[in-house]
C-alpha cells in the first residue's frame, strides 16, 4: 500500500520466539517476489518513494537498523539491481530487532519491516503498546476469542483481526502521538457539531 508510505502500514511484526525462524523464511520468500518498478505497471508491487527527501530518509533508517545490530534478512541499502535511477527502495526485512532500536521506535514510511520476537502473550501486548504511536494495529490468530482478548488490550484507534478491512462507519483516528479526534461514522460527524447546553433550576425547563 503506497510502497509503505501509509499511516496504517504495519512496520513491526511481533512473532512467537519459537516460530521466528519459520516466520523469517516465509517473510523473506514473500518479499523477494515483490517487483519494484513503474507503479503504472499492474505487475509492480512496490513503486518509488514520493520524493528524494523521503528516499534518503528511508535509506537512513535502513542504515540505522544495520548500525544498531539488527539482522538484515533481505533488501538493504540502495536501489534494486534492476533500477539505476528513481527513488526506489529495496523491500527490506530486519530480524533480531528489539523495541529499543530506532527502526522499531520511529515511523519509517517505506517498505521496511522489523521482526520482533516475544515469549508469551503478556510480553506481546507490552511490546505492541510500547510505542509513542497508536493509530492501527493488527492481530492474527486461529483462536478468535484469544484474538479479541488481545485486541482489546492494544492501545490503538483501530485494531484489525486476521486482515485489513474497510468500514466507513467505524471511527478512524489514533491515540498518543497518532493524533486527536476521529473521522468517519458518528464520531466523525460529531467533530463538526457545536453542542449547546441550557442549564437552570426552574422545574419548567
GROMACS .gro file of C-alpha atoms in nm:
model
  205
    1UNK     CA    1   0.000   0.000   0.000
    2UNK     CA    2   0.165   0.319  -0.125
    3UNK     CA    3   0.503   0.143  -0.107
    4UNK     CA    4   0.486   0.159   0.271
    5UNK     CA    5   0.412   0.532   0.267
    6UNK     CA    6   0.089   0.490   0.462
    7UNK     CA    7  -0.006   0.582   0.816
    8UNK     CA    8  -0.167   0.243   0.873
    9UNK     CA    9   0.125   0.036   0.747
   10UNK     CA   10   0.236  -0.227   0.997
   11UNK     CA   11   0.613  -0.184   1.035
   12UNK     CA   12   0.670  -0.406   1.339
   13UNK     CA   13   0.578  -0.773   1.322
   14UNK     CA   14   0.565  -0.949   1.659
   15UNK     CA   15   0.624  -1.323   1.627
   16UNK     CA   16   0.638  -1.602   1.891
   17UNK     CA   17   1.008  -1.662   1.959
   18UNK     CA   18   0.983  -2.035   1.887
   19UNK     CA   19   0.849  -1.957   1.538
   20UNK     CA   20   1.078  -1.673   1.433
   21UNK     CA   21   1.291  -1.883   1.200
   22UNK     CA   22   0.982  -2.017   1.023
   23UNK     CA   23   0.832  -1.669   1.003
   24UNK     CA   24   1.153  -1.512   0.874
   25UNK     CA   25   1.182  -1.769   0.596
   26UNK     CA   26   0.822  -1.713   0.487
   27UNK     CA   27   0.855  -1.334   0.500
   28UNK     CA   28   1.181  -1.327   0.305
   29UNK     CA   29   1.036  -1.559   0.039
   30UNK     CA   30   0.737  -1.325   0.002
   31UNK     CA   31   0.944  -1.006  -0.004
   32UNK     CA   32   1.177  -1.144  -0.267
   33UNK     CA   33   0.884  -1.199  -0.505
   34UNK     CA   34   0.788  -0.830  -0.485
   35UNK     CA   35   0.852  -0.649  -0.809
   36UNK     CA   36   0.984  -0.295  -0.770
   37UNK     CA   37   0.927  -0.056  -1.058
   38UNK     CA   38   0.683   0.157  -1.253
   39UNK     CA   39   0.364   0.196  -1.047
   40UNK     CA   40   0.163   0.216  -1.370
   41UNK     CA   41   0.256  -0.145  -1.444
   42UNK     CA   42   0.000  -0.386  -1.298
   43UNK     CA   43   0.279  -0.634  -1.222
   44UNK     CA   44   0.453  -0.387  -0.989
   45UNK     CA   45   0.425  -0.443  -0.613
   46UNK     CA   46   0.643  -0.157  -0.488
   47UNK     CA   47   0.665   0.183  -0.653
   48UNK     CA   48   0.902   0.471  -0.576
   49UNK     CA   49   0.921   0.695  -0.275
   50UNK     CA   50   0.731   1.018  -0.326
   51UNK     CA   51   1.038   1.246  -0.316
   52UNK     CA   52   1.417   1.232  -0.298
   53UNK     CA   53   1.391   1.352   0.063
   54UNK     CA   54   1.173   1.053   0.153
   55UNK     CA   55   1.404   0.813  -0.033
   56UNK     CA   56   1.702   0.942   0.164
   57UNK     CA   57   1.502   0.926   0.488
   58UNK     CA   58   1.420   0.558   0.435
   59UNK     CA   59   1.781   0.483   0.338
   60UNK     CA   60   1.885   0.648   0.665
   61UNK     CA   61   1.656   0.417   0.864
   62UNK     CA   62   1.790   0.108   0.686
   63UNK     CA   63   2.143   0.219   0.772
   64UNK     CA   64   2.042   0.275   1.136
   65UNK     CA   65   1.895  -0.074   1.151
   66UNK     CA   66   2.224  -0.220   1.031
   67UNK     CA   67   2.434   0.003   1.256
   68UNK     CA   68   2.224  -0.079   1.565
   69UNK     CA   69   2.271  -0.452   1.519
   70UNK     CA   70   1.951  -0.576   1.357
   71UNK     CA   71   1.994  -0.874   1.123
   72UNK     CA   72   1.936  -0.780   0.759
   73UNK     CA   73   1.732  -1.068   0.616
   74UNK     CA   74   1.668  -0.924   0.270
   75UNK     CA   75   1.685  -0.591   0.092
   76UNK     CA   76   1.919  -0.328   0.226
   77UNK     CA   77   2.071  -0.001   0.113
   78UNK     CA   78   2.047   0.139  -0.237
   79UNK     CA   79   1.817   0.076  -0.530
   80UNK     CA   80   1.719  -0.267  -0.659
   81UNK     CA   81   1.976  -0.403  -0.903
   82UNK     CA   82   1.739  -0.365  -1.198
   83UNK     CA   83   1.685   0.009  -1.140
   84UNK     CA   84   1.963   0.261  -1.193
   85UNK     CA   85   1.758   0.574  -1.132
   86UNK     CA   86   1.447   0.685  -0.947
   87UNK     CA   87   1.360   0.689  -0.577
   88UNK     CA   88   1.314   0.314  -0.547
   89UNK     CA   89   1.385   0.133  -0.219
   90UNK     CA   90   1.470  -0.235  -0.191
   91UNK     CA   91   1.194  -0.411   0.010
   92UNK     CA   92   1.379  -0.471   0.337
   93UNK     CA   93   1.325  -0.706   0.630
   94UNK     CA   94   1.516  -0.695   0.958
   95UNK     CA   95   1.523  -0.980   1.209
   96UNK     CA   96   1.660  -0.978   1.561
   97UNK     CA   97   1.500  -0.639   1.627
   98UNK     CA   98   1.432  -0.520   1.980
   99UNK     CA   99   1.194  -0.244   2.077
  100UNK     CA  100   1.474  -0.002   2.170
  101UNK     CA  101   1.609   0.015   1.814
  102UNK     CA  102   1.530   0.322   1.606
  103UNK     CA  103   1.360   0.117   1.334
  104UNK     CA  104   1.116  -0.012   1.597
  105UNK     CA  105   1.059   0.323   1.769
  106UNK     CA  106   1.002   0.558   1.474
  107UNK     CA  107   0.774   0.566   1.170
  108UNK     CA  108   0.973   0.488   0.855
  109UNK     CA  109   0.706   0.527   0.583
  110UNK     CA  110   0.880   0.292   0.342
  111UNK     CA  111   0.894  -0.081   0.255
  112UNK     CA  112   1.084  -0.181   0.568
  113UNK     CA  113   0.966  -0.447   0.815
  114UNK     CA  114   1.107  -0.520   1.161
  115UNK     CA  115   1.050  -0.867   1.308
  116UNK     CA  116   1.044  -0.874   1.689
  117UNK     CA  117   1.027  -1.196   1.892
  118UNK     CA  118   0.813  -1.240   2.204
  119UNK     CA  119   0.792  -1.514   2.464
  120UNK     CA  120   0.429  -1.500   2.576
  121UNK     CA  121   0.106  -1.308   2.532
  122UNK     CA  122   0.181  -1.062   2.813
  123UNK     CA  123   0.511  -0.965   2.654
  124UNK     CA  124   0.349  -0.937   2.310
  125UNK     CA  125   0.089  -0.691   2.440
  126UNK     CA  126   0.356  -0.494   2.628
  127UNK     CA  127   0.572  -0.470   2.315
  128UNK     CA  128   0.275  -0.371   2.099
  129UNK     CA  129   0.189  -0.088   2.338
  130UNK     CA  130   0.550   0.022   2.389
  131UNK     CA  131   0.538   0.288   2.119
  132UNK     CA  132   0.466   0.661   2.107
  133UNK     CA  133   0.210   0.591   1.834
  134UNK     CA  134  -0.131   0.427   1.835
  135UNK     CA  135  -0.317   0.452   1.505
  136UNK     CA  136  -0.352   0.099   1.369
  137UNK     CA  137  -0.265  -0.246   1.497
  138UNK     CA  138  -0.320  -0.597   1.370
  139UNK     CA  139  -0.380  -0.927   1.549
  140UNK     CA  140  -0.358  -1.264   1.375
  141UNK     CA  141  -0.472  -1.583   1.545
  142UNK     CA  142  -0.659  -1.906   1.476
  143UNK     CA  143  -0.835  -1.859   1.812
  144UNK     CA  144  -1.097  -1.585   1.774
  145UNK     CA  145  -1.157  -1.550   2.148
  146UNK     CA  146  -0.786  -1.501   2.213
  147UNK     CA  147  -0.757  -1.260   1.919
  148UNK     CA  148  -1.039  -1.045   2.056
  149UNK     CA  149  -0.890  -1.055   2.405
  150UNK     CA  150  -0.552  -0.936   2.280
  151UNK     CA  151  -0.708  -0.674   2.051
  152UNK     CA  152  -0.899  -0.523   2.344
  153UNK     CA  153  -0.568  -0.466   2.528
  154UNK     CA  154  -0.383  -0.292   2.246
  155UNK     CA  155  -0.376   0.086   2.271
  156UNK     CA  156  -0.463   0.188   1.916
  157UNK     CA  157  -0.751   0.366   1.748
  158UNK     CA  158  -0.820   0.067   1.525
  159UNK     CA  159  -0.723  -0.297   1.569
  160UNK     CA  160  -0.780  -0.537   1.281
  161UNK     CA  161  -0.818  -0.910   1.339
  162UNK     CA  162  -0.693  -1.151   1.072
  163UNK     CA  163  -0.694  -0.900   0.788
  164UNK     CA  164  -0.740  -0.542   0.672
  165UNK     CA  165  -1.097  -0.421   0.632
  166UNK     CA  166  -1.275  -0.109   0.515
  167UNK     CA  167  -1.555   0.003   0.745
  168UNK     CA  168  -1.654   0.369   0.695
  169UNK     CA  169  -1.887   0.361   0.996
  170UNK     CA  170  -1.603   0.273   1.234
  171UNK     CA  171  -1.413   0.568   1.384
  172UNK     CA  172  -1.071   0.637   1.234
  173UNK     CA  173  -0.805   0.808   1.444
  174UNK     CA  174  -0.529   0.735   1.686
  175UNK     CA  175  -0.404   0.751   2.044
  176UNK     CA  176  -0.088   0.909   2.184
  177UNK     CA  177   0.117   1.083   1.912
  178UNK     CA  178  -0.105   0.949   1.634
  179UNK     CA  179  -0.334   1.248   1.652
  180UNK     CA  180  -0.651   1.383   1.808
  181UNK     CA  181  -1.012   1.341   1.705
  182UNK     CA  182  -1.184   1.089   1.480
  183UNK     CA  183  -1.306   1.063   1.124
  184UNK     CA  184  -1.591   0.851   0.981
  185UNK     CA  185  -1.916   0.733   1.133
  186UNK     CA  186  -2.099   0.917   1.412
  187UNK     CA  187  -1.768   1.015   1.574
  188UNK     CA  188  -1.660   1.188   1.255
  189UNK     CA  189  -1.987   1.383   1.228
  190UNK     CA  190  -1.958   1.496   1.588
  191UNK     CA  191  -1.631   1.671   1.501
  192UNK     CA  192  -1.841   1.925   1.306
  193UNK     CA  193  -2.102   1.985   1.578
  194UNK     CA  194  -2.108   2.255   1.847
  195UNK     CA  195  -2.316   2.125   2.137
  196UNK     CA  196  -2.515   2.378   2.337
  197UNK     CA  197  -2.631   2.333   2.695
  198UNK     CA  198  -2.907   2.528   2.868
  199UNK     CA  199  -2.885   2.495   3.249
  200UNK     CA  200  -3.111   2.616   3.529
  201UNK     CA  201  -3.306   2.515   3.837
  202UNK     CA  202  -3.651   2.613   3.703
  203UNK     CA  203  -3.869   2.300   3.715
  204UNK     CA  204  -4.038   2.402   3.391
  205UNK     CA  205  -3.712   2.369   3.195
   0.00000   0.00000   0.00000
